[in-house]
Structure formats: structure tokens, C-alpha cells
């Protein structure tokens, strides 16, 4: 059940229900309303969830999304757009980001409904393409876990947390810093619900309630964290480079590993353990030649740990 535009809204089977305006308890009088959305598009016979989208409302089935004008007067409502061949498989994964974007878990992975241009025409973007193979494998392993998947948008830092089985997929998007990245966490239990109490993000596993980071979001453990970057070519894939060093802005102790063979992506060599920002101290030295380089950073020390950025220094050799 969702509240917006002075009404409560819900879905059941193919029906979109709305309560009496300004009366969330009244659903059964002549001034309440329901709409049968299976009459509007193929794939809408089993609705999953609902979310606001701009001044409209997005109603999700598993294989279709309908965008409706959400006038409080049901007789003035109209279908704006149908997005076919996509939809949500778990109602609690549908989360609006402001009023311009809606994230959800689909059969093909994590997707979002967003505006294509200034007309606000909606389309489904491949938000989760970087982790879709992992997500799909988790969904295929358990249909029950898929249906029970849940998510929350952390109000403290804006991250989208999606709990699917025993894994939490976290999307960090900070456009001004040009950051868009996925992380995976294994908490050791299966989360069935998320909530925010005004101070902390809470999650439920069975009859136990856990707090993520505590009320101040400053409680940390010492589990190992791994950051893996893809193989990079510095914009010149066919040129050999002499990799001469790296710098990083960081907090806590991090182990740095370097891979230089894109044919053998599991081969890495430890090059340093770094405990503070290096830019004013002199770079970490490297001495490798290859066309590509990949970095892996690990941390297992208690307390806050962060990497702000990494710079790799190199010199161009001859073209391959």
C-alpha cells in the first residue's frame, strides 16, 4: 500500500485500487475506485507494485509497466504510456529515487524507469548491467528468495540496497563525482525487510532486527573488503605501457595488487600496503610493462576504510 496525491493506492491481481481522497481507511464506497489494468496491455494480469513517477504513477506487473496520470478524480485518469517486456518480480524492490527515477528487480536483473528526454517519456534503463549475471544466478537458484527480495534507499547516503537471498547488492550513484558502482555484501543471514526509523537503517532476518552502522552510521567491523577494478588501457589498447607507479587517497590500511595480463585475469601480484594518502609522500613504485592494467585493493582492519581515488602513472612505449 502506497500513499500519494491524498490517496492510498494498492494492487491485487489485475486491479489498481485507490482509497477515498483524504480518507485512507475507506476503500469500499462509491467514491473509492479501482481500475482493471489487464484491459490496457498484455502482461498486466498480475500486478506487483506501484510507485510515483513525476506527476504520474507507475504500476508494475512482471512483464509490463503502465504509466498513468494520477488525477484524484478517477474519471479523469488516463493511460500515459506502456513499457512492455519488462516489469518487477518483487514488490518490495520497487523504490522511487526522487520523483524522476524508479529502481526495481526484473527478470533480467536490476532496472530503472527513467525519463528519456525533456518530454518525460519513460524507458527501462539497464541500471544493473554490471552485476546482472550474479543477480540472475541468484534468482534462478531460488524462486522463493526472488519473490521475497526487498530493497531500501538509504536516506543517509542515497545508496540503493537490494537484499536477494543471502546477498545484498548495493548501488552507489554520485553523478557529480562521476561514481556509479555496485558492491556485494554477505551479512551471514537472509534479509526479509528493510526500514528507516529516522536515525538508522534497520533490517529483519527472522525474529532478529539488525542496525546497519548504528544510529550514527559509524559502527564498523573487520570483515575483509575487496575493491576490484576492470582492466584499463589508458585509451590506447594496442600500445605497450611502462607502469611506473600509483597514488591513492585513502583511509585505513589497504593492500594493493596489480594484474597486467588480460588473458589471465586471476593473476595478481601484491605491490604494497598503504596506510595513508600518498600524493604528498611520493608514489608507490611499479615496474611492469603491458598493454592493460587492473587493480585490486583489500582491507581487513577494523574501523572505517575508504578509497577516494587511485591514479596510475605510466609511460607509452611502442604500439603493439
PDB file of C-alpha atoms in Angstrom:
ATOM      1  CA  UNK A   1       0.000   0.000   0.000  1.00  0.00           C
ATOM      2  CA  UNK A   2       1.377   3.401  -1.008  1.00  0.00           C
ATOM      3  CA  UNK A   3       0.287   6.929  -0.131  1.00  0.00           C
ATOM      4  CA  UNK A   4       0.497   9.776  -2.628  1.00  0.00           C
ATOM      5  CA  UNK A   5      -1.694  12.527  -4.046  1.00  0.00           C
ATOM      6  CA  UNK A   6      -4.010  12.489  -0.987  1.00  0.00           C
ATOM      7  CA  UNK A   7      -4.999   8.852  -1.523  1.00  0.00           C
ATOM      8  CA  UNK A   8      -3.850   5.359  -0.604  1.00  0.00           C
ATOM      9  CA  UNK A   9      -3.050   3.023  -3.504  1.00  0.00           C
ATOM     10  CA  UNK A  10      -2.654  -0.736  -3.781  1.00  0.00           C
ATOM     11  CA  UNK A  11      -2.774  -3.538  -6.349  1.00  0.00           C
ATOM     12  CA  UNK A  12      -4.309  -7.015  -6.368  1.00  0.00           C
ATOM     13  CA  UNK A  13      -4.425  -9.396  -9.325  1.00  0.00           C
ATOM     14  CA  UNK A  14      -5.028  -7.045 -12.289  1.00  0.00           C
ATOM     15  CA  UNK A  15      -6.688  -4.280 -10.252  1.00  0.00           C
ATOM     16  CA  UNK A  16      -5.288  -0.921  -9.195  1.00  0.00           C
ATOM     17  CA  UNK A  17      -7.180   0.262  -6.108  1.00  0.00           C
ATOM     18  CA  UNK A  18      -7.317   3.772  -4.633  1.00  0.00           C
ATOM     19  CA  UNK A  19      -8.977   4.955  -1.458  1.00  0.00           C
ATOM     20  CA  UNK A  20     -11.288   7.883  -0.931  1.00  0.00           C
ATOM     21  CA  UNK A  21      -9.401  11.197  -1.165  1.00  0.00           C
ATOM     22  CA  UNK A  22      -8.122  12.260   2.268  1.00  0.00           C
ATOM     23  CA  UNK A  23      -9.570   9.113   3.862  1.00  0.00           C
ATOM     24  CA  UNK A  24      -7.023   6.261   3.881  1.00  0.00           C
ATOM     25  CA  UNK A  25      -9.417   3.901   5.701  1.00  0.00           C
ATOM     26  CA  UNK A  26     -12.243   3.954   3.174  1.00  0.00           C
ATOM     27  CA  UNK A  27     -11.904   1.704   0.122  1.00  0.00           C
ATOM     28  CA  UNK A  28     -15.412   0.345  -0.382  1.00  0.00           C
ATOM     29  CA  UNK A  29     -17.682   3.300  -1.065  1.00  0.00           C
ATOM     30  CA  UNK A  30     -18.796   4.622  -4.409  1.00  0.00           C
ATOM     31  CA  UNK A  31     -16.181   7.371  -4.322  1.00  0.00           C
ATOM     32  CA  UNK A  32     -13.287   4.934  -3.953  1.00  0.00           C
ATOM     33  CA  UNK A  33     -12.065   3.396  -7.181  1.00  0.00           C
ATOM     34  CA  UNK A  34     -10.393   0.505  -8.895  1.00  0.00           C
ATOM     35  CA  UNK A  35      -9.093   0.097 -12.437  1.00  0.00           C
ATOM     36  CA  UNK A  36      -8.621  -3.210 -14.276  1.00  0.00           C
ATOM     37  CA  UNK A  37      -5.239  -2.750 -15.986  1.00  0.00           C
ATOM     38  CA  UNK A  38      -5.362  -6.067 -17.858  1.00  0.00           C
ATOM     39  CA  UNK A  39      -7.658  -4.272 -20.319  1.00  0.00           C
ATOM     40  CA  UNK A  40      -4.842  -1.882 -21.219  1.00  0.00           C
ATOM     41  CA  UNK A  41      -1.849  -4.030 -22.128  1.00  0.00           C
ATOM     42  CA  UNK A  42      -0.621  -7.598 -22.472  1.00  0.00           C
ATOM     43  CA  UNK A  43       1.226  -8.900 -19.423  1.00  0.00           C
ATOM     44  CA  UNK A  44      -0.748  -6.901 -16.842  1.00  0.00           C
ATOM     45  CA  UNK A  45      -2.967  -9.641 -15.416  1.00  0.00           C
ATOM     46  CA  UNK A  46      -0.875  -9.955 -12.237  1.00  0.00           C
ATOM     47  CA  UNK A  47       0.184  -6.597 -10.820  1.00  0.00           C
ATOM     48  CA  UNK A  48       3.142  -6.470  -8.439  1.00  0.00           C
ATOM     49  CA  UNK A  49       3.548  -2.933  -7.133  1.00  0.00           C
ATOM     50  CA  UNK A  50       3.123   0.778  -7.612  1.00  0.00           C
ATOM     51  CA  UNK A  51       5.287   3.912  -7.324  1.00  0.00           C
ATOM     52  CA  UNK A  52       5.031   7.630  -8.106  1.00  0.00           C
ATOM     53  CA  UNK A  53       6.789   8.788 -11.270  1.00  0.00           C
ATOM     54  CA  UNK A  54       6.933  12.558 -11.922  1.00  0.00           C
ATOM     55  CA  UNK A  55       3.295  13.720 -11.552  1.00  0.00           C
ATOM     56  CA  UNK A  56       2.099  10.288 -12.685  1.00  0.00           C
ATOM     57  CA  UNK A  57       2.085   6.795 -11.210  1.00  0.00           C
ATOM     58  CA  UNK A  58       3.913   3.695 -12.460  1.00  0.00           C
ATOM     59  CA  UNK A  59       2.050   0.417 -11.976  1.00  0.00           C
ATOM     60  CA  UNK A  60       4.252  -2.684 -12.268  1.00  0.00           C
ATOM     61  CA  UNK A  61       3.378  -6.167 -13.466  1.00  0.00           C
ATOM     62  CA  UNK A  62       6.046  -8.799 -14.131  1.00  0.00           C
ATOM     63  CA  UNK A  63       6.049  -8.199 -17.888  1.00  0.00           C
ATOM     64  CA  UNK A  64       4.724  -4.673 -18.308  1.00  0.00           C
ATOM     65  CA  UNK A  65       4.778  -1.246 -16.681  1.00  0.00           C
ATOM     66  CA  UNK A  66       1.879   1.159 -17.136  1.00  0.00           C
ATOM     67  CA  UNK A  67       2.332   4.901 -16.582  1.00  0.00           C
ATOM     68  CA  UNK A  68      -0.922   6.616 -15.611  1.00  0.00           C
ATOM     69  CA  UNK A  69      -1.965  10.183 -14.988  1.00  0.00           C
ATOM     70  CA  UNK A  70      -2.925  10.072 -11.303  1.00  0.00           C
ATOM     71  CA  UNK A  71      -5.771  12.531 -11.010  1.00  0.00           C
ATOM     72  CA  UNK A  72      -7.605  12.314  -7.672  1.00  0.00           C
ATOM     73  CA  UNK A  73     -10.796  12.141  -9.715  1.00  0.00           C
ATOM     74  CA  UNK A  74     -10.779   8.597 -11.145  1.00  0.00           C
ATOM     75  CA  UNK A  75     -12.910   9.620 -14.121  1.00  0.00           C
ATOM     76  CA  UNK A  76     -10.122  11.964 -15.258  1.00  0.00           C
ATOM     77  CA  UNK A  77      -7.327   9.393 -15.104  1.00  0.00           C
ATOM     78  CA  UNK A  78      -5.748   8.311 -18.371  1.00  0.00           C
ATOM     79  CA  UNK A  79      -3.081   5.889 -19.546  1.00  0.00           C
ATOM     80  CA  UNK A  80       0.069   7.804 -20.497  1.00  0.00           C
ATOM     81  CA  UNK A  81       2.411   5.040 -21.641  1.00  0.00           C
ATOM     82  CA  UNK A  82       3.030   1.303 -21.577  1.00  0.00           C
ATOM     83  CA  UNK A  83       6.575  -0.083 -21.260  1.00  0.00           C
ATOM     84  CA  UNK A  84       6.465  -3.674 -22.453  1.00  0.00           C
ATOM     85  CA  UNK A  85       8.733  -6.686 -21.939  1.00  0.00           C
ATOM     86  CA  UNK A  86       9.905  -5.556 -18.516  1.00  0.00           C
ATOM     87  CA  UNK A  87       8.463  -5.374 -15.036  1.00  0.00           C
ATOM     88  CA  UNK A  88       9.048  -6.133 -11.363  1.00  0.00           C
ATOM     89  CA  UNK A  89       9.263  -9.640  -9.886  1.00  0.00           C
ATOM     90  CA  UNK A  90       9.257  -8.496  -6.235  1.00  0.00           C
ATOM     91  CA  UNK A  91       7.093  -5.677  -4.936  1.00  0.00           C
ATOM     92  CA  UNK A  92       9.439  -4.643  -2.105  1.00  0.00           C
ATOM     93  CA  UNK A  93      12.281  -3.918  -4.553  1.00  0.00           C
ATOM     94  CA  UNK A  94      10.353  -1.052  -6.216  1.00  0.00           C
ATOM     95  CA  UNK A  95      11.834   2.190  -4.895  1.00  0.00           C
ATOM     96  CA  UNK A  96      11.445   5.692  -6.299  1.00  0.00           C
ATOM     97  CA  UNK A  97      14.505   7.941  -6.457  1.00  0.00           C
ATOM     98  CA  UNK A  98      13.124  11.430  -6.027  1.00  0.00           C
ATOM     99  CA  UNK A  99      10.249  11.737  -8.481  1.00  0.00           C
ATOM    100  CA  UNK A 100      12.192  11.083 -11.691  1.00  0.00           C
ATOM    101  CA  UNK A 101      13.503   7.522 -11.345  1.00  0.00           C
ATOM    102  CA  UNK A 102      12.226   4.175 -10.029  1.00  0.00           C
ATOM    103  CA  UNK A 103      14.501   1.186  -9.357  1.00  0.00           C
ATOM    104  CA  UNK A 104      13.160  -2.377  -9.420  1.00  0.00           C
ATOM    105  CA  UNK A 105      14.190  -6.031  -9.722  1.00  0.00           C
ATOM    106  CA  UNK A 106      13.142  -7.576 -13.052  1.00  0.00           C
ATOM    107  CA  UNK A 107      13.576 -10.983 -14.661  1.00  0.00           C
ATOM    108  CA  UNK A 108      16.676  -9.660 -16.434  1.00  0.00           C
ATOM    109  CA  UNK A 109      18.278  -8.013 -13.393  1.00  0.00           C
ATOM    110  CA  UNK A 110      18.092  -4.589 -11.762  1.00  0.00           C
ATOM    111  CA  UNK A 111      16.411  -1.956 -13.923  1.00  0.00           C
ATOM    112  CA  UNK A 112      15.078   1.578 -13.571  1.00  0.00           C
ATOM    113  CA  UNK A 113      12.235   3.554 -15.078  1.00  0.00           C
ATOM    114  CA  UNK A 114      13.520   6.964 -16.026  1.00  0.00           C
ATOM    115  CA  UNK A 115      12.896   9.796 -18.449  1.00  0.00           C
ATOM    116  CA  UNK A 116      14.337   9.507 -21.952  1.00  0.00           C
ATOM    117  CA  UNK A 117      14.304  13.267 -22.631  1.00  0.00           C
ATOM    118  CA  UNK A 118      12.550  16.519 -21.719  1.00  0.00           C
ATOM    119  CA  UNK A 119       9.204  15.012 -22.761  1.00  0.00           C
ATOM    120  CA  UNK A 120       9.427  12.749 -19.666  1.00  0.00           C
ATOM    121  CA  UNK A 121       8.651   9.714 -21.838  1.00  0.00           C
ATOM    122  CA  UNK A 122       9.744   6.736 -19.750  1.00  0.00           C
ATOM    123  CA  UNK A 123      12.012   3.846 -20.673  1.00  0.00           C
ATOM    124  CA  UNK A 124      13.661   0.976 -18.808  1.00  0.00           C
ATOM    125  CA  UNK A 125      17.413   1.501 -18.360  1.00  0.00           C
ATOM    126  CA  UNK A 126      19.935  -1.260 -17.695  1.00  0.00           C
ATOM    127  CA  UNK A 127      20.962   0.087 -14.306  1.00  0.00           C
ATOM    128  CA  UNK A 128      22.350  -3.251 -13.132  1.00  0.00           C
ATOM    129  CA  UNK A 129      24.201  -4.452 -16.235  1.00  0.00           C
ATOM    130  CA  UNK A 130      27.475  -4.753 -14.278  1.00  0.00           C
ATOM    131  CA  UNK A 131      26.006  -7.301 -11.834  1.00  0.00           C
ATOM    132  CA  UNK A 132      23.066  -8.772 -13.766  1.00  0.00           C
ATOM    133  CA  UNK A 133      24.777 -12.159 -14.260  1.00  0.00           C
ATOM    134  CA  UNK A 134      25.175 -12.509 -10.487  1.00  0.00           C
ATOM    135  CA  UNK A 135      21.625 -11.340  -9.773  1.00  0.00           C
ATOM    136  CA  UNK A 136      20.077 -13.657 -12.374  1.00  0.00           C
ATOM    137  CA  UNK A 137      22.034 -16.621 -10.987  1.00  0.00           C
ATOM    138  CA  UNK A 138      20.686 -15.838  -7.507  1.00  0.00           C
ATOM    139  CA  UNK A 139      17.137 -15.578  -8.831  1.00  0.00           C
ATOM    140  CA  UNK A 140      17.407 -18.864 -10.719  1.00  0.00           C
ATOM    141  CA  UNK A 141      18.656 -20.640  -7.589  1.00  0.00           C
ATOM    142  CA  UNK A 142      15.500 -19.847  -5.593  1.00  0.00           C
ATOM    143  CA  UNK A 143      12.159 -18.568  -6.837  1.00  0.00           C
ATOM    144  CA  UNK A 144      11.070 -18.075  -3.207  1.00  0.00           C
ATOM    145  CA  UNK A 145      14.029 -15.800  -2.439  1.00  0.00           C
ATOM    146  CA  UNK A 146      13.283 -13.842  -5.604  1.00  0.00           C
ATOM    147  CA  UNK A 147       9.678 -13.180  -4.572  1.00  0.00           C
ATOM    148  CA  UNK A 148      10.809 -12.152  -1.080  1.00  0.00           C
ATOM    149  CA  UNK A 149      13.580  -9.818  -2.277  1.00  0.00           C
ATOM    150  CA  UNK A 150      13.426  -6.383  -0.675  1.00  0.00           C
ATOM    151  CA  UNK A 151      15.188  -3.057  -1.005  1.00  0.00           C
ATOM    152  CA  UNK A 152      15.596   0.370   0.551  1.00  0.00           C
ATOM    153  CA  UNK A 153      17.070   3.689  -0.489  1.00  0.00           C
ATOM    154  CA  UNK A 154      19.330   4.659   2.406  1.00  0.00           C
ATOM    155  CA  UNK A 155      18.319   8.262   3.226  1.00  0.00           C
ATOM    156  CA  UNK A 156      21.709   8.931   4.817  1.00  0.00           C
ATOM    157  CA  UNK A 157      23.840   8.436   1.714  1.00  0.00           C
ATOM    158  CA  UNK A 158      21.407   7.738  -1.141  1.00  0.00           C
ATOM    159  CA  UNK A 159      22.538   4.176  -1.802  1.00  0.00           C
ATOM    160  CA  UNK A 160      20.075   1.558  -3.092  1.00  0.00           C
ATOM    161  CA  UNK A 161      20.312  -1.677  -1.068  1.00  0.00           C
ATOM    162  CA  UNK A 162      18.769  -4.788  -2.625  1.00  0.00           C
ATOM    163  CA  UNK A 163      18.606  -7.940  -0.489  1.00  0.00           C
ATOM    164  CA  UNK A 164      18.266 -11.128  -2.556  1.00  0.00           C
ATOM    165  CA  UNK A 165      18.747 -14.385  -0.676  1.00  0.00           C
ATOM    166  CA  UNK A 166      21.921 -14.161   1.434  1.00  0.00           C
ATOM    167  CA  UNK A 167      23.421 -11.342  -0.667  1.00  0.00           C
ATOM    168  CA  UNK A 168      22.903  -7.582  -0.511  1.00  0.00           C
ATOM    169  CA  UNK A 169      23.600  -5.706  -3.752  1.00  0.00           C
ATOM    170  CA  UNK A 170      24.366  -2.023  -3.175  1.00  0.00           C
ATOM    171  CA  UNK A 171      24.269   0.639  -5.887  1.00  0.00           C
ATOM    172  CA  UNK A 172      26.264   3.818  -5.215  1.00  0.00           C
ATOM    173  CA  UNK A 173      25.477   6.662  -7.598  1.00  0.00           C
ATOM    174  CA  UNK A 174      27.101  10.076  -7.166  1.00  0.00           C
ATOM    175  CA  UNK A 175      26.867  11.818 -10.559  1.00  0.00           C
ATOM    176  CA  UNK A 176      28.763  14.954  -9.531  1.00  0.00           C
ATOM    177  CA  UNK A 177      31.745  12.757  -8.587  1.00  0.00           C
ATOM    178  CA  UNK A 178      31.262  10.537 -11.665  1.00  0.00           C
ATOM    179  CA  UNK A 179      30.703   7.478  -9.459  1.00  0.00           C
ATOM    180  CA  UNK A 180      28.303   4.692 -10.440  1.00  0.00           C
ATOM    181  CA  UNK A 181      29.286   1.356  -8.908  1.00  0.00           C
ATOM    182  CA  UNK A 182      27.854  -1.860  -7.487  1.00  0.00           C
ATOM    183  CA  UNK A 183      29.011  -3.642  -4.324  1.00  0.00           C
ATOM    184  CA  UNK A 184      28.003  -7.015  -2.885  1.00  0.00           C
ATOM    185  CA  UNK A 185      27.763  -7.887   0.806  1.00  0.00           C
ATOM    186  CA  UNK A 186      27.300 -11.218   2.580  1.00  0.00           C
ATOM    187  CA  UNK A 187      25.804 -10.391   6.010  1.00  0.00           C
ATOM    188  CA  UNK A 188      25.519 -14.052   7.052  1.00  0.00           C
ATOM    189  CA  UNK A 189      21.709 -14.057   7.156  1.00  0.00           C
ATOM    190  CA  UNK A 190      18.779 -13.540   4.775  1.00  0.00           C
ATOM    191  CA  UNK A 191      17.097 -10.128   4.988  1.00  0.00           C
ATOM    192  CA  UNK A 192      13.321 -10.092   4.534  1.00  0.00           C
ATOM    193  CA  UNK A 193      12.529  -6.421   5.271  1.00  0.00           C
ATOM    194  CA  UNK A 194      14.185  -3.014   5.457  1.00  0.00           C
ATOM    195  CA  UNK A 195      13.075   0.093   7.344  1.00  0.00           C
ATOM    196  CA  UNK A 196      14.411   3.517   8.337  1.00  0.00           C
ATOM    197  CA  UNK A 197      13.450   4.871  11.770  1.00  0.00           C
ATOM    198  CA  UNK A 198      14.711   8.406  11.227  1.00  0.00           C
ATOM    199  CA  UNK A 199      18.214   7.648  12.506  1.00  0.00           C
ATOM    200  CA  UNK A 200      19.303   4.251  11.229  1.00  0.00           C
ATOM    201  CA  UNK A 201      18.610   1.684   8.543  1.00  0.00           C
ATOM    202  CA  UNK A 202      17.146  -1.471  10.076  1.00  0.00           C
ATOM    203  CA  UNK A 203      16.764  -4.892   8.533  1.00  0.00           C
ATOM    204  CA  UNK A 204      14.930  -8.011   9.655  1.00  0.00           C
ATOM    205  CA  UNK A 205      16.070 -11.629   9.479  1.00  0.00           C
ATOM    206  CA  UNK A 206      13.576 -13.981  11.082  1.00  0.00           C
ATOM    207  CA  UNK A 207      12.823 -12.578  14.549  1.00  0.00           C
ATOM    208  CA  UNK A 208      16.045 -10.559  14.776  1.00  0.00           C
ATOM    209  CA  UNK A 209      16.392  -6.849  13.917  1.00  0.00           C
ATOM    210  CA  UNK A 210      19.818  -5.565  12.819  1.00  0.00           C
ATOM    211  CA  UNK A 211      21.044  -1.981  12.526  1.00  0.00           C
ATOM    212  CA  UNK A 212      23.259  -1.005   9.604  1.00  0.00           C
ATOM    213  CA  UNK A 213      26.093   1.061  11.024  1.00  0.00           C
ATOM    214  CA  UNK A 214      24.190   2.078  14.167  1.00  0.00           C
ATOM    215  CA  UNK A 215      22.392   5.353  14.803  1.00  0.00           C
ATOM    216  CA  UNK A 216      25.409   7.429  13.813  1.00  0.00           C
ATOM    217  CA  UNK A 217      26.342   5.172  10.882  1.00  0.00           C
ATOM    218  CA  UNK A 218      29.828   4.829  12.388  1.00  0.00           C
ATOM    219  CA  UNK A 219      29.852   1.220  13.649  1.00  0.00           C
ATOM    220  CA  UNK A 220      32.276  -0.944  11.655  1.00  0.00           C
ATOM    221  CA  UNK A 221      33.580  -4.491  11.776  1.00  0.00           C
ATOM    222  CA  UNK A 222      36.778  -6.066  10.466  1.00  0.00           C
ATOM    223  CA  UNK A 223      35.409  -8.214   7.639  1.00  0.00           C
ATOM    224  CA  UNK A 224      37.547  -8.179   4.508  1.00  0.00           C
ATOM    225  CA  UNK A 225      36.577  -5.700   1.813  1.00  0.00           C
ATOM    226  CA  UNK A 226      37.748  -6.152  -1.782  1.00  0.00           C
ATOM    227  CA  UNK A 227      37.633  -3.479  -4.474  1.00  0.00           C
ATOM    228  CA  UNK A 228      38.201  -4.796  -7.983  1.00  0.00           C
ATOM    229  CA  UNK A 229      38.735  -2.523 -10.976  1.00  0.00           C
ATOM    230  CA  UNK A 230      38.462  -3.801 -14.564  1.00  0.00           C
ATOM    231  CA  UNK A 231      41.450  -3.927 -16.908  1.00  0.00           C
ATOM    232  CA  UNK A 232      42.262  -0.410 -18.107  1.00  0.00           C
ATOM    233  CA  UNK A 233      44.160   0.580 -21.260  1.00  0.00           C
ATOM    234  CA  UNK A 234      44.633   4.368 -20.771  1.00  0.00           C
ATOM    235  CA  UNK A 235      42.774   4.982 -24.019  1.00  0.00           C
ATOM    236  CA  UNK A 236      45.411   3.178 -26.126  1.00  0.00           C
ATOM    237  CA  UNK A 237      44.580  -0.504 -26.129  1.00  0.00           C
ATOM    238  CA  UNK A 238      47.214  -1.522 -28.690  1.00  0.00           C
ATOM    239  CA  UNK A 239      50.150   0.327 -27.062  1.00  0.00           C
ATOM    240  CA  UNK A 240      52.524  -1.145 -24.512  1.00  0.00           C
ATOM    241  CA  UNK A 241      52.931   0.964 -21.379  1.00  0.00           C
ATOM    242  CA  UNK A 242      55.559   1.095 -18.718  1.00  0.00           C
ATOM    243  CA  UNK A 243      53.571   1.296 -15.470  1.00  0.00           C
ATOM    244  CA  UNK A 244      55.765   3.342 -13.135  1.00  0.00           C
ATOM    245  CA  UNK A 245      53.710   3.943 -10.009  1.00  0.00           C
ATOM    246  CA  UNK A 246      50.400   4.691  -8.354  1.00  0.00           C
ATOM    247  CA  UNK A 247      48.931   7.187  -5.905  1.00  0.00           C
ATOM    248  CA  UNK A 248      45.795   6.954  -3.795  1.00  0.00           C
ATOM    249  CA  UNK A 249      43.608   8.949  -1.443  1.00  0.00           C
ATOM    250  CA  UNK A 250      42.529   6.618   1.345  1.00  0.00           C
ATOM    251  CA  UNK A 251      41.664   5.936   4.978  1.00  0.00           C
ATOM    252  CA  UNK A 252      42.899   2.864   6.887  1.00  0.00           C
ATOM    253  CA  UNK A 253      45.358   0.204   5.634  1.00  0.00           C
ATOM    254  CA  UNK A 254      44.886  -1.164   2.118  1.00  0.00           C
ATOM    255  CA  UNK A 255      46.736  -3.921   0.278  1.00  0.00           C
ATOM    256  CA  UNK A 256      47.290  -3.145  -3.411  1.00  0.00           C
ATOM    257  CA  UNK A 257      47.519  -5.902  -6.034  1.00  0.00           C
ATOM    258  CA  UNK A 258      48.267  -5.413  -9.728  1.00  0.00           C
ATOM    259  CA  UNK A 259      47.277  -7.568 -12.697  1.00  0.00           C
ATOM    260  CA  UNK A 260      48.842  -6.955 -16.095  1.00  0.00           C
ATOM    261  CA  UNK A 261      47.712  -9.956 -18.139  1.00  0.00           C
ATOM    262  CA  UNK A 262      44.160  -9.589 -19.528  1.00  0.00           C
ATOM    263  CA  UNK A 263      44.360 -13.199 -20.737  1.00  0.00           C
ATOM    264  CA  UNK A 264      44.849 -14.443 -17.165  1.00  0.00           C
ATOM    265  CA  UNK A 265      42.501 -12.243 -15.161  1.00  0.00           C
ATOM    266  CA  UNK A 266      43.048 -14.159 -11.905  1.00  0.00           C
ATOM    267  CA  UNK A 267      46.811 -13.492 -11.715  1.00  0.00           C
ATOM    268  CA  UNK A 268      47.694 -10.612  -9.406  1.00  0.00           C
ATOM    269  CA  UNK A 269      50.862  -9.522  -7.646  1.00  0.00           C
ATOM    270  CA  UNK A 270      50.884  -7.656  -4.337  1.00  0.00           C
ATOM    271  CA  UNK A 271      52.803  -4.409  -4.748  1.00  0.00           C
ATOM    272  CA  UNK A 272      52.246  -2.501  -1.493  1.00  0.00           C
ATOM    273  CA  UNK A 273      50.364  -1.980   1.740  1.00  0.00           C
ATOM    274  CA  UNK A 274      49.396   1.676   2.021  1.00  0.00           C
ATOM    275  CA  UNK A 275      48.095   3.333   5.199  1.00  0.00           C
ATOM    276  CA  UNK A 276      47.717   6.985   4.229  1.00  0.00           C
ATOM    277  CA  UNK A 277      47.197   9.265   1.243  1.00  0.00           C
ATOM    278  CA  UNK A 278      50.307   9.121  -0.943  1.00  0.00           C
ATOM    279  CA  UNK A 279      50.145  12.239  -3.126  1.00  0.00           C
ATOM    280  CA  UNK A 280      52.368  14.392  -0.901  1.00  0.00           C
ATOM    281  CA  UNK A 281      54.588  11.476   0.147  1.00  0.00           C
ATOM    282  CA  UNK A 282      55.721  10.071  -3.186  1.00  0.00           C
ATOM    283  CA  UNK A 283      54.058   7.471  -5.320  1.00  0.00           C
ATOM    284  CA  UNK A 284      54.092   3.715  -4.796  1.00  0.00           C
ATOM    285  CA  UNK A 285      56.625   2.386  -7.293  1.00  0.00           C
ATOM    286  CA  UNK A 286      55.712  -0.053 -10.082  1.00  0.00           C
ATOM    287  CA  UNK A 287      57.851  -1.669 -12.740  1.00  0.00           C
ATOM    288  CA  UNK A 288      55.679  -3.562 -15.220  1.00  0.00           C
ATOM    289  CA  UNK A 289      55.127  -3.421 -18.951  1.00  0.00           C
ATOM    290  CA  UNK A 290      51.838  -4.396 -20.575  1.00  0.00           C
ATOM    291  CA  UNK A 291      49.004  -3.040 -22.652  1.00  0.00           C
ATOM    292  CA  UNK A 292      46.476  -3.200 -19.762  1.00  0.00           C
ATOM    293  CA  UNK A 293      46.476  -2.989 -16.001  1.00  0.00           C
ATOM    294  CA  UNK A 294      43.941  -3.928 -13.312  1.00  0.00           C
ATOM    295  CA  UNK A 295      43.969  -3.051  -9.633  1.00  0.00           C
ATOM    296  CA  UNK A 296      42.618  -4.967  -6.673  1.00  0.00           C
ATOM    297  CA  UNK A 297      42.554  -3.428  -3.201  1.00  0.00           C
ATOM    298  CA  UNK A 298      41.730  -5.267   0.032  1.00  0.00           C
ATOM    299  CA  UNK A 299      41.208  -4.174   3.629  1.00  0.00           C
ATOM    300  CA  UNK A 300      40.542  -6.313   6.728  1.00  0.00           C
ATOM    301  CA  UNK A 301      41.378  -3.898   9.518  1.00  0.00           C
ATOM    302  CA  UNK A 302      38.709  -2.752  11.974  1.00  0.00           C
ATOM    303  CA  UNK A 303      37.331   0.752  11.623  1.00  0.00           C
ATOM    304  CA  UNK A 304      36.261   2.985   8.771  1.00  0.00           C
ATOM    305  CA  UNK A 305      38.008   2.235   5.468  1.00  0.00           C
ATOM    306  CA  UNK A 306      37.751   4.285   2.312  1.00  0.00           C
ATOM    307  CA  UNK A 307      39.459   4.807  -1.037  1.00  0.00           C
ATOM    308  CA  UNK A 308      38.664   8.172  -2.586  1.00  0.00           C
ATOM    309  CA  UNK A 309      40.638   7.775  -5.809  1.00  0.00           C
ATOM    310  CA  UNK A 310      43.592   5.997  -7.390  1.00  0.00           C
ATOM    311  CA  UNK A 311      45.968   7.370 -10.029  1.00  0.00           C
ATOM    312  CA  UNK A 312      48.220   5.061 -12.089  1.00  0.00           C
ATOM    313  CA  UNK A 313      51.378   6.561 -13.632  1.00  0.00           C
ATOM    314  CA  UNK A 314      52.757   5.225 -16.927  1.00  0.00           C
ATOM    315  CA  UNK A 315      54.864   5.950 -19.979  1.00  0.00           C
ATOM    316  CA  UNK A 316      53.815   4.996 -23.507  1.00  0.00           C
ATOM    317  CA  UNK A 317      56.004   2.514 -25.377  1.00  0.00           C
ATOM    318  CA  UNK A 318      55.644   1.382 -28.977  1.00  0.00           C
ATOM    319  CA  UNK A 319      52.327   0.325 -30.463  1.00  0.00           C
ATOM    320  CA  UNK A 320      51.575  -3.413 -30.462  1.00  0.00           C
TER     321      UNK A 320
END
